[in-house]
Amino acid sequence: MEDIVEKINRAKNVDISFPNLDTKYMPRLIETQKIAFDVIDYLYFYDIAALEVFTEEKKHVYSLLVKVIHKRLSKKNLDSRQYEILKHYLLCGIEIVLNEPDRLDFSLHDLYTPLNENKDVNFMRQQIALNALVNEMKKGGVYYHGFIGDIYKIIGSSQIDEASKPVKFRLVSQVLWSEFEGSIAAHIYRKFINLKILSVAKSSPTNSYDETKNEHVFLRALLFIEFEVLRKKLHLRYDLKGVTQSVDVKNLSASLQEKRAIYYEKYSRLLNSRDFPKIYTYDQDIESQIKDYLQKLSPSFCHNRIFTNRNIWTSLLGGWELKYEKKTNLKKSICGEVSKGQTCSEIASHVMRERYGLTVNPKNLYWYYKEKLNSYDFIREVVMLMGEEIQTGFMSPDLSSYFYYYPDMSEKINDLLNDLIVTK
């Protein structure tokens, strides 16, 4: 924790200049739009985490893992959508197995036998998580005989169990970001615009977005969120044993009292939430169906928006693309007075237009890049620290929850996080 506090303080000492934007004329959001922005905010966090901690080792290991999964699934008679769904669930099962402190010998028979208090506690936690995953698949009608066996065969063939801890850490999210081009949050933002759930205020979307190429991004991104919902539910049920509030409210500032109230209210909703239909049971091209899905997902989603409460996402997402360009084009300048189409800002602006069909000025990207630079670096440092620590297993807090309000951290640290992360 001392390392985290030091990094926050260091980041806060960097000067940030940011244009004042007038948002008083922005229309109020309806409930479905609020949920859609929560989804984008959540995925944006993992966009940043994936970009900042990606390595050549991960690129190699994930590529091999996906090939092994493909080899196994290609033997089944699946359409492309069924293929993506089962690939996702196999990755989920692999993450559950790999993220235990010790590898365990596992019998398929044990998965369906009553839990025994004398069994190894790590095995019990793994068994609970795998049981929960299998139950979700059965409810969605996608479970198949031999699923658990396939998990272990894929682990053996890919040898991913021999990879380093950071490679195995939160495997589903990291593989997702390695499989698709660009920002996952930007793809989902564009999808919500296409469905007319969201709209852009100043810049109009073009028709250059490739729906065919990006056909399964929306499906996989929402499946990932559903997997994280499962993680949070199990963590609440078996680790926290419910929702407890131990901090004295009188000692908190008004802003943190508000955040704390929202934090516990959402976790209470999660604890009492019902199962919701999975994304693959909906037609993803029909606005009314996706609106219905978002409404049913909301009680379980339990995400508090981290980065902004304003509709400035075209620029924020463009800032991510600018960060990517800077990481991969170290010799190029970030922004220049004379436009020649060669600065990272100009390249990122072009990528936003060509990849997502979204228009944003290069200078605006630069402003938002400067605003978010320190939060990018801080998220990288924290995620790297977590990935290198001893794994506590699948049942653990959602990574993004640490960056909104976390009850185990002091008021000072929570305030510092708010100042560093949130775009005012």
Short mmCIF file of C-alpha atoms in Angstrom, two decimals:
data_model
loop_
_atom_site.label_atom_id
_atom_site.label_comp_id
_atom_site.label_asym_id
_atom_site.label_seq_id
_atom_site.Cartn_x
_atom_site.Cartn_y
_atom_site.Cartn_z
CA MET A 1 0.00 0.00 0.00
CA GLU A 2 2.92 2.37 0.70
CA ASP A 3 4.10 1.89 -2.89
CA ILE A 4 0.65 2.83 -4.20
CA VAL A 5 0.46 5.98 -2.07
CA GLU A 6 3.92 7.04 -3.24
CA LYS A 7 2.93 6.59 -6.88
CA ILE A 8 -0.25 8.65 -6.40
CA ASN A 9 1.68 11.49 -4.79
CA ARG A 10 4.31 11.45 -7.53
CA ALA A 11 1.64 11.54 -10.21
CA LYS A 12 -0.18 14.44 -8.55
CA ASN A 13 2.93 16.63 -8.74
CA VAL A 14 2.84 16.67 -12.55
CA ASP A 15 1.23 19.78 -14.05
CA ILE A 16 -1.83 19.09 -16.20
CA SER A 17 -3.37 21.70 -18.50
CA PHE A 18 -6.88 20.91 -19.69
CA PRO A 19 -9.41 22.97 -21.67
CA ASN A 20 -12.55 24.14 -19.90
CA LEU A 21 -15.57 22.61 -21.60
CA ASP A 22 -19.11 23.86 -21.13
CA THR A 23 -21.46 20.91 -20.59
CA LYS A 24 -24.54 22.71 -19.22
CA TYR A 25 -26.40 22.22 -22.52
CA MET A 26 -25.86 18.46 -22.63
CA PRO A 27 -29.17 16.55 -22.40
CA ARG A 28 -29.92 14.41 -19.37
CA LEU A 29 -29.22 10.74 -19.81
CA ILE A 30 -31.94 8.13 -19.57
CA GLU A 31 -31.29 5.03 -17.45
CA THR A 32 -30.24 2.81 -20.36
CA GLN A 33 -27.72 5.39 -21.52
CA LYS A 34 -26.25 5.59 -18.02
CA ILE A 35 -25.75 1.83 -18.00
CA ALA A 36 -24.18 1.99 -21.47
CA PHE A 37 -21.69 4.60 -20.26
CA ASP A 38 -20.94 2.43 -17.21
CA VAL A 39 -20.10 -0.41 -19.60
CA ILE A 40 -17.81 1.83 -21.66
CA ASP A 41 -16.11 3.20 -18.54
CA TYR A 42 -15.52 -0.33 -17.26
CA LEU A 43 -14.05 -1.55 -20.53
CA TYR A 44 -11.93 1.60 -20.82
CA PHE A 45 -10.26 0.72 -17.52
CA TYR A 46 -9.29 -2.68 -18.90
CA ASP A 47 -8.22 -1.04 -22.17
CA ILE A 48 -5.70 0.97 -20.19
CA ALA A 49 -4.60 -1.97 -18.06
CA ALA A 50 -4.06 -4.18 -21.12
CA LEU A 51 -2.17 -1.53 -23.09
CA GLU A 52 0.10 -0.59 -20.22
CA VAL A 53 1.14 -4.11 -19.18
CA PHE A 54 1.27 -5.91 -22.54
CA THR A 55 4.55 -7.73 -23.26
CA GLU A 56 6.08 -9.86 -25.99
CA GLU A 57 5.78 -12.89 -23.70
CA LYS A 58 2.03 -12.33 -23.44
CA LYS A 59 1.73 -11.89 -27.21
CA HIS A 60 3.46 -15.23 -27.81
CA VAL A 61 1.69 -17.20 -25.07
CA TYR A 62 -1.80 -15.91 -25.89
CA SER A 63 -1.34 -16.55 -29.60
CA LEU A 64 -0.38 -20.17 -28.88
CA LEU A 65 -3.25 -20.57 -26.40
CA VAL A 66 -5.84 -19.31 -28.90
CA LYS A 67 -4.44 -21.67 -31.56
CA VAL A 68 -4.78 -24.66 -29.20
CA ILE A 69 -8.36 -23.67 -28.36
CA HIS A 70 -9.11 -23.28 -32.07
CA LYS A 71 -7.73 -26.75 -32.80
CA ARG A 72 -10.03 -28.29 -30.19
CA LEU A 73 -13.15 -26.32 -31.14
CA SER A 74 -12.66 -26.83 -34.87
CA LYS A 75 -13.58 -30.48 -34.34
CA LYS A 76 -17.08 -29.39 -33.37
CA ASN A 77 -19.80 -28.29 -35.78
CA LEU A 78 -20.02 -24.65 -34.67
CA ASP A 79 -20.98 -21.43 -36.38
CA SER A 80 -18.77 -18.40 -35.72
CA ARG A 81 -20.96 -17.12 -32.90
CA GLN A 82 -21.07 -20.47 -31.08
CA TYR A 83 -17.31 -20.72 -31.56
CA GLU A 84 -16.69 -17.35 -29.86
CA ILE A 85 -19.00 -18.24 -26.97
CA LEU A 86 -17.29 -21.55 -26.24
CA LYS A 87 -13.83 -20.04 -26.67
CA HIS A 88 -14.76 -17.46 -24.06
CA TYR A 89 -15.98 -20.07 -21.57
CA LEU A 90 -12.89 -22.22 -22.08
CA LEU A 91 -10.74 -19.18 -21.32
CA CYS A 92 -12.82 -18.60 -18.18
CA GLY A 93 -12.26 -22.16 -17.04
CA ILE A 94 -8.54 -21.90 -17.74
CA GLU A 95 -8.28 -18.69 -15.69
CA ILE A 96 -10.10 -20.28 -12.75
CA VAL A 97 -7.74 -23.27 -12.76
CA LEU A 98 -4.54 -21.27 -13.25
CA ASN A 99 -5.20 -18.58 -10.67
CA GLU A 100 -4.92 -20.75 -7.60
CA PRO A 101 -1.80 -20.58 -5.40
CA ASP A 102 -1.07 -24.26 -6.07
CA ARG A 103 -1.85 -26.47 -9.04
CA LEU A 104 -4.09 -29.34 -7.94
CA ASP A 105 -4.82 -32.80 -9.24
CA PHE A 106 -8.44 -32.68 -10.34
CA SER A 107 -11.00 -35.42 -10.82
CA LEU A 108 -14.06 -34.80 -13.00
CA HIS A 109 -16.07 -36.80 -10.47
CA ASP A 110 -15.08 -34.34 -7.72
CA LEU A 111 -16.74 -31.47 -9.55
CA TYR A 112 -20.18 -32.86 -8.82
CA THR A 113 -19.63 -34.31 -5.33
CA PRO A 114 -20.63 -32.49 -2.14
CA LEU A 115 -17.93 -30.28 -0.66
CA ASN A 116 -15.96 -31.84 2.18
CA GLU A 117 -14.60 -29.62 4.93
CA ASN A 118 -11.45 -31.72 5.04
CA LYS A 119 -10.56 -30.98 1.43
CA ASP A 120 -7.87 -28.47 0.61
CA VAL A 121 -9.37 -24.98 0.85
CA ASN A 122 -7.89 -23.96 -2.49
CA PHE A 123 -9.47 -26.96 -4.18
CA MET A 124 -12.81 -26.09 -2.61
CA ARG A 125 -12.65 -22.53 -3.93
CA GLN A 126 -11.70 -23.77 -7.38
CA GLN A 127 -14.49 -26.32 -7.31
CA ILE A 128 -17.06 -23.68 -6.33
CA ALA A 129 -15.94 -21.39 -9.14
CA LEU A 130 -15.94 -24.13 -11.78
CA ASN A 131 -19.35 -25.29 -10.58
CA ALA A 132 -20.68 -21.75 -10.93
CA LEU A 133 -19.22 -21.43 -14.44
CA VAL A 134 -20.74 -24.76 -15.53
CA ASN A 135 -24.11 -23.74 -14.10
CA GLU A 136 -24.04 -20.50 -16.10
CA MET A 137 -23.28 -22.44 -19.26
CA LYS A 138 -26.10 -24.89 -18.59
CA LYS A 139 -28.60 -22.09 -18.00
CA GLY A 140 -27.53 -20.50 -21.27
CA GLY A 141 -27.74 -23.81 -23.12
CA VAL A 142 -24.08 -23.84 -24.21
CA TYR A 143 -22.56 -26.45 -21.88
CA TYR A 144 -21.21 -29.58 -23.55
CA HIS A 145 -20.00 -32.93 -22.23
CA GLY A 146 -16.24 -32.91 -21.84
CA PHE A 147 -15.95 -29.17 -21.17
CA ILE A 148 -13.90 -29.56 -17.95
CA GLY A 149 -11.67 -32.13 -19.59
CA ASP A 150 -11.03 -29.75 -22.49
CA ILE A 151 -9.86 -27.08 -20.06
CA TYR A 152 -7.12 -29.33 -18.73
CA LYS A 153 -6.16 -30.64 -22.16
CA ILE A 154 -5.79 -27.10 -23.49
CA ILE A 155 -3.67 -26.11 -20.48
CA GLY A 156 -1.43 -29.11 -21.08
CA SER A 157 -1.07 -28.59 -24.83
CA SER A 158 -0.46 -24.83 -24.62
CA GLN A 159 1.74 -25.10 -21.50
CA ILE A 160 0.26 -21.85 -20.29
CA ASP A 161 0.54 -23.14 -16.74
CA GLU A 162 4.32 -22.67 -17.11
CA ALA A 163 3.99 -18.99 -18.03
CA SER A 164 4.84 -16.20 -15.58
CA LYS A 165 2.30 -14.90 -13.06
CA PRO A 166 1.60 -11.64 -14.96
CA VAL A 167 0.71 -13.68 -18.07
CA LYS A 168 -1.80 -15.82 -16.17
CA PHE A 169 -3.21 -12.89 -14.16
CA ARG A 170 -6.79 -12.02 -15.21
CA LEU A 171 -6.31 -14.15 -18.29
CA VAL A 172 -9.75 -13.62 -19.88
CA SER A 173 -9.39 -9.85 -20.01
CA GLN A 174 -5.84 -9.95 -21.34
CA VAL A 175 -6.58 -12.50 -24.08
CA LEU A 176 -9.65 -10.51 -25.15
CA TRP A 177 -7.54 -7.40 -25.68
CA SER A 178 -4.89 -9.39 -27.56
CA GLU A 179 -7.44 -10.80 -30.03
CA PHE A 180 -9.10 -7.61 -31.25
CA GLU A 181 -7.61 -4.53 -32.83
CA GLY A 182 -7.73 -1.24 -30.95
CA SER A 183 -9.76 -0.14 -27.94
CA ILE A 184 -12.50 -2.55 -26.89
CA ALA A 185 -14.37 0.32 -25.25
CA ALA A 186 -14.28 2.29 -28.52
CA HIS A 187 -15.79 -0.64 -30.42
CA ILE A 188 -18.58 -0.90 -27.86
CA TYR A 189 -19.14 2.85 -27.91
CA ARG A 190 -19.54 2.71 -31.67
CA LYS A 191 -21.92 -0.25 -31.35
CA PHE A 192 -24.12 1.70 -28.92
CA ILE A 193 -24.14 4.59 -31.40
CA ASN A 194 -25.15 2.26 -34.23
CA LEU A 195 -27.99 0.94 -32.07
CA LYS A 196 -29.03 4.56 -31.31
CA ILE A 197 -28.65 3.91 -27.59
CA LEU A 198 -25.97 6.63 -27.50
CA SER A 199 -25.21 9.58 -29.73
CA VAL A 200 -22.25 11.91 -30.25
CA ALA A 201 -22.77 15.60 -29.57
CA LYS A 202 -20.26 17.46 -31.72
CA SER A 203 -18.72 15.00 -34.14
CA SER A 204 -20.90 12.77 -36.31
CA PRO A 205 -20.00 9.13 -36.92
CA THR A 206 -19.05 8.24 -40.46
CA ASN A 207 -19.92 5.02 -42.28
CA SER A 208 -16.39 3.63 -42.20
CA TYR A 209 -16.87 1.23 -39.28
CA ASP A 210 -16.35 -2.36 -40.43
CA GLU A 211 -19.23 -4.33 -38.91
CA THR A 212 -18.10 -7.60 -40.51
CA LYS A 213 -14.51 -7.41 -39.29
CA ASN A 214 -15.63 -6.48 -35.78
CA GLU A 215 -18.63 -8.79 -35.70
CA HIS A 216 -17.84 -10.53 -32.42
CA VAL A 217 -16.23 -7.74 -30.36
CA PHE A 218 -19.52 -6.76 -28.72
CA LEU A 219 -20.37 -10.37 -27.85
CA ARG A 220 -16.97 -11.11 -26.32
CA ALA A 221 -16.79 -7.82 -24.42
CA LEU A 222 -20.16 -8.37 -22.74
CA LEU A 223 -19.30 -12.01 -22.02
CA PHE A 224 -16.17 -10.74 -20.28
CA ILE A 225 -18.29 -8.42 -18.14
CA GLU A 226 -20.58 -11.33 -17.27
CA PHE A 227 -17.53 -13.32 -16.17
CA GLU A 228 -16.43 -10.49 -13.89
CA VAL A 229 -19.96 -10.32 -12.46
CA LEU A 230 -19.62 -14.00 -11.57
CA ARG A 231 -16.28 -13.30 -9.89
CA LYS A 232 -17.75 -10.48 -7.80
CA LYS A 233 -20.78 -12.54 -6.77
CA LEU A 234 -18.62 -15.42 -5.57
CA HIS A 235 -16.25 -13.05 -3.78
CA LEU A 236 -19.16 -11.44 -1.94
CA ARG A 237 -20.79 -14.74 -1.09
CA TYR A 238 -17.81 -16.82 0.00
CA ASP A 239 -15.07 -14.38 0.98
CA LEU A 240 -16.83 -11.30 2.35
CA LYS A 241 -19.89 -13.24 3.59
CA GLY A 242 -22.09 -10.32 2.59
CA VAL A 243 -21.70 -6.54 2.68
CA THR A 244 -20.29 -4.97 5.85
CA GLN A 245 -19.62 -1.29 6.57
CA SER A 246 -16.87 -0.81 9.15
CA VAL A 247 -15.80 2.80 8.48
CA ASP A 248 -17.16 5.59 10.69
CA VAL A 249 -19.11 7.86 8.33
CA LYS A 250 -18.52 10.89 10.56
CA ASN A 251 -14.82 10.82 9.72
CA LEU A 252 -15.38 10.98 5.95
CA SER A 253 -15.67 14.03 3.73
CA ALA A 254 -19.04 14.70 2.08
CA SER A 255 -17.77 13.57 -1.34
CA LEU A 256 -16.43 10.30 0.06
CA GLN A 257 -19.63 9.72 2.03
CA GLU A 258 -21.51 9.98 -1.25
CA LYS A 259 -19.12 7.59 -2.99
CA ARG A 260 -19.28 5.20 -0.06
CA ALA A 261 -23.08 5.19 -0.14
CA ILE A 262 -23.08 4.46 -3.87
CA TYR A 263 -20.42 1.76 -3.42
CA TYR A 264 -22.38 -0.15 -0.78
CA GLU A 265 -25.73 0.38 -2.47
CA LYS A 266 -24.44 -1.23 -5.67
CA TYR A 267 -22.83 -4.13 -3.85
CA SER A 268 -26.06 -4.72 -1.93
CA ARG A 269 -27.92 -4.80 -5.24
CA LEU A 270 -25.38 -7.29 -6.58
CA LEU A 271 -25.71 -9.55 -3.54
CA ASN A 272 -29.50 -9.62 -3.92
CA SER A 273 -29.62 -9.63 -7.71
CA ARG A 274 -31.18 -12.41 -9.74
CA ASP A 275 -29.60 -14.26 -12.62
CA PHE A 276 -29.93 -12.37 -15.89
CA PRO A 277 -30.16 -13.72 -19.47
CA LYS A 278 -26.74 -13.87 -21.13
CA ILE A 279 -25.82 -11.60 -24.02
CA TYR A 280 -25.84 -14.47 -26.53
CA THR A 281 -29.57 -15.00 -25.93
CA TYR A 282 -30.28 -11.59 -27.48
CA ASP A 283 -30.16 -10.28 -31.04
CA GLN A 284 -27.27 -7.84 -30.80
CA ASP A 285 -28.46 -5.79 -33.78
CA ILE A 286 -31.87 -4.87 -32.33
CA GLU A 287 -31.94 -1.75 -30.16
CA SER A 288 -34.87 -2.82 -27.97
CA GLN A 289 -33.24 -6.16 -27.16
CA ILE A 290 -29.92 -4.64 -26.12
CA LYS A 291 -31.73 -2.05 -24.02
CA ASP A 292 -33.57 -4.89 -22.29
CA TYR A 293 -30.27 -6.71 -21.74
CA LEU A 294 -28.63 -3.62 -20.20
CA GLN A 295 -31.56 -3.14 -17.83
CA LYS A 296 -31.36 -6.75 -16.67
CA LEU A 297 -27.55 -6.63 -16.38
CA SER A 298 -27.55 -3.44 -14.32
CA PRO A 299 -28.39 -4.81 -10.82
CA SER A 300 -25.53 -7.31 -11.09
CA PHE A 301 -23.01 -5.12 -12.92
CA CYS A 302 -22.00 -3.18 -9.81
CA HIS A 303 -19.62 -0.78 -11.55
CA ASN A 304 -19.15 2.81 -10.43
CA ARG A 305 -17.97 5.06 -13.21
CA ILE A 306 -14.30 5.92 -12.69
CA PHE A 307 -13.21 8.30 -15.41
CA THR A 308 -15.99 10.77 -16.17
CA ASN A 309 -19.70 11.43 -15.83
CA ARG A 310 -19.75 13.44 -19.05
CA ASN A 311 -20.18 12.33 -22.66
CA ILE A 312 -16.63 13.11 -23.75
CA TRP A 313 -15.86 9.56 -24.74
CA THR A 314 -14.81 10.18 -28.33
CA SER A 315 -11.90 12.26 -27.03
CA LEU A 316 -11.06 9.94 -24.12
CA LEU A 317 -11.03 6.91 -26.40
CA GLY A 318 -8.93 8.85 -28.88
CA GLY A 319 -6.53 9.61 -26.04
CA TRP A 320 -6.09 5.87 -25.60
CA GLU A 321 -5.26 5.51 -29.30
CA LEU A 322 -2.77 8.37 -28.95
CA LYS A 323 -1.16 6.55 -26.02
CA TYR A 324 -0.93 3.42 -28.17
CA GLU A 325 0.68 5.34 -31.03
CA LYS A 326 3.21 6.89 -28.68
CA LYS A 327 4.14 3.49 -27.24
CA THR A 328 4.65 2.00 -30.72
CA ASN A 329 6.17 5.09 -32.40
CA LEU A 330 8.66 6.33 -29.84
CA LYS A 331 10.47 8.63 -32.28
CA LYS A 332 7.35 10.52 -33.37
CA SER A 333 6.29 13.70 -31.58
CA ILE A 334 2.96 13.67 -29.75
CA CYS A 335 1.61 16.91 -31.17
CA GLY A 336 2.95 19.62 -33.50
CA GLU A 337 1.98 23.13 -34.46
CA VAL A 338 2.32 22.40 -38.18
CA SER A 339 0.02 19.62 -39.35
CA LYS A 340 1.80 17.12 -41.56
CA GLY A 341 -0.14 14.02 -40.62
CA GLN A 342 2.92 12.54 -38.92
CA THR A 343 2.46 13.28 -35.21
CA CYS A 344 1.00 10.67 -32.88
CA SER A 345 -2.04 12.92 -32.34
CA GLU A 346 -2.72 13.10 -36.07
CA ILE A 347 -2.22 9.37 -36.54
CA ALA A 348 -4.58 8.64 -33.62
CA SER A 349 -7.18 11.01 -35.07
CA HIS A 350 -6.94 9.17 -38.39
CA VAL A 351 -7.28 5.79 -36.62
CA MET A 352 -10.40 6.99 -34.79
CA ARG A 353 -11.98 7.96 -38.09
CA GLU A 354 -10.95 4.87 -40.07
CA ARG A 355 -11.32 2.19 -37.39
CA TYR A 356 -14.37 3.41 -35.49
CA GLY A 357 -15.91 6.00 -37.79
CA LEU A 358 -15.52 8.71 -35.14
CA THR A 359 -14.21 12.21 -35.78
CA VAL A 360 -12.04 14.01 -33.24
CA ASN A 361 -9.54 16.86 -33.63
CA PRO A 362 -5.86 15.91 -33.06
CA LYS A 363 -5.41 18.80 -30.62
CA ASN A 364 -8.37 17.61 -28.55
CA LEU A 365 -6.73 14.18 -28.39
CA TYR A 366 -3.55 15.79 -27.13
CA TRP A 367 -5.42 17.68 -24.39
CA TYR A 368 -7.17 14.53 -23.18
CA TYR A 369 -3.98 12.52 -23.46
CA LYS A 370 -2.28 14.99 -21.10
CA GLU A 371 -5.28 14.83 -18.76
CA LYS A 372 -5.18 11.02 -18.57
CA LEU A 373 -1.42 10.40 -18.84
CA ASN A 374 -0.80 10.16 -15.10
CA SER A 375 -3.80 7.91 -14.54
CA TYR A 376 -2.56 5.61 -17.34
CA ASP A 377 0.81 5.34 -15.62
CA PHE A 378 -0.72 4.81 -12.20
CA ILE A 379 -3.08 2.08 -13.39
CA ARG A 380 -0.12 0.36 -15.04
CA GLU A 381 1.90 0.40 -11.83
CA VAL A 382 -0.94 -0.96 -9.69
CA VAL A 383 -1.95 -3.70 -12.15
CA MET A 384 1.69 -4.75 -12.52
CA LEU A 385 2.06 -4.99 -8.75
CA MET A 386 -1.11 -7.08 -8.47
CA GLY A 387 -0.07 -9.39 -11.30
CA GLU A 388 3.27 -10.12 -9.69
CA GLU A 389 1.91 -10.86 -6.22
CA ILE A 390 0.91 -14.31 -4.96
CA GLN A 391 -2.37 -15.26 -6.62
CA THR A 392 -5.33 -15.45 -4.27
CA GLY A 393 -7.52 -17.34 -6.69
CA PHE A 394 -10.51 -16.52 -8.84
CA MET A 395 -12.65 -15.18 -6.00
CA SER A 396 -11.22 -11.70 -5.55
CA PRO A 397 -12.28 -8.07 -5.93
CA ASP A 398 -12.76 -6.58 -9.37
CA LEU A 399 -9.62 -4.63 -10.33
CA SER A 400 -11.58 -1.52 -11.27
CA SER A 401 -13.23 -1.31 -7.84
CA TYR A 402 -9.95 -0.13 -6.30
CA PHE A 403 -10.03 3.03 -8.41
CA TYR A 404 -13.45 4.42 -7.45
CA TYR A 405 -13.78 4.04 -3.70
CA TYR A 406 -12.39 1.21 -1.62
CA PRO A 407 -13.43 0.92 2.04
CA ASP A 408 -10.14 -0.63 3.20
CA MET A 409 -8.17 2.42 2.05
CA SER A 410 -7.89 5.63 4.03
CA GLU A 411 -9.79 8.81 3.18
CA LYS A 412 -6.54 10.41 2.04
CA ILE A 413 -5.79 7.66 -0.46
CA ASN A 414 -9.37 7.65 -1.76
CA ASP A 415 -9.20 11.43 -2.23
CA LEU A 416 -5.88 11.15 -4.05
CA LEU A 417 -7.31 8.50 -6.35
CA ASN A 418 -10.27 10.71 -7.17
CA ASP A 419 -8.02 13.68 -8.00
CA LEU A 420 -5.77 11.54 -10.17
CA ILE A 421 -8.26 9.45 -12.14
CA VAL A 422 -11.46 11.45 -12.66
CA THR A 423 -11.82 13.86 -15.58
CA LYS A 424 -13.55 16.89 -14.09
#
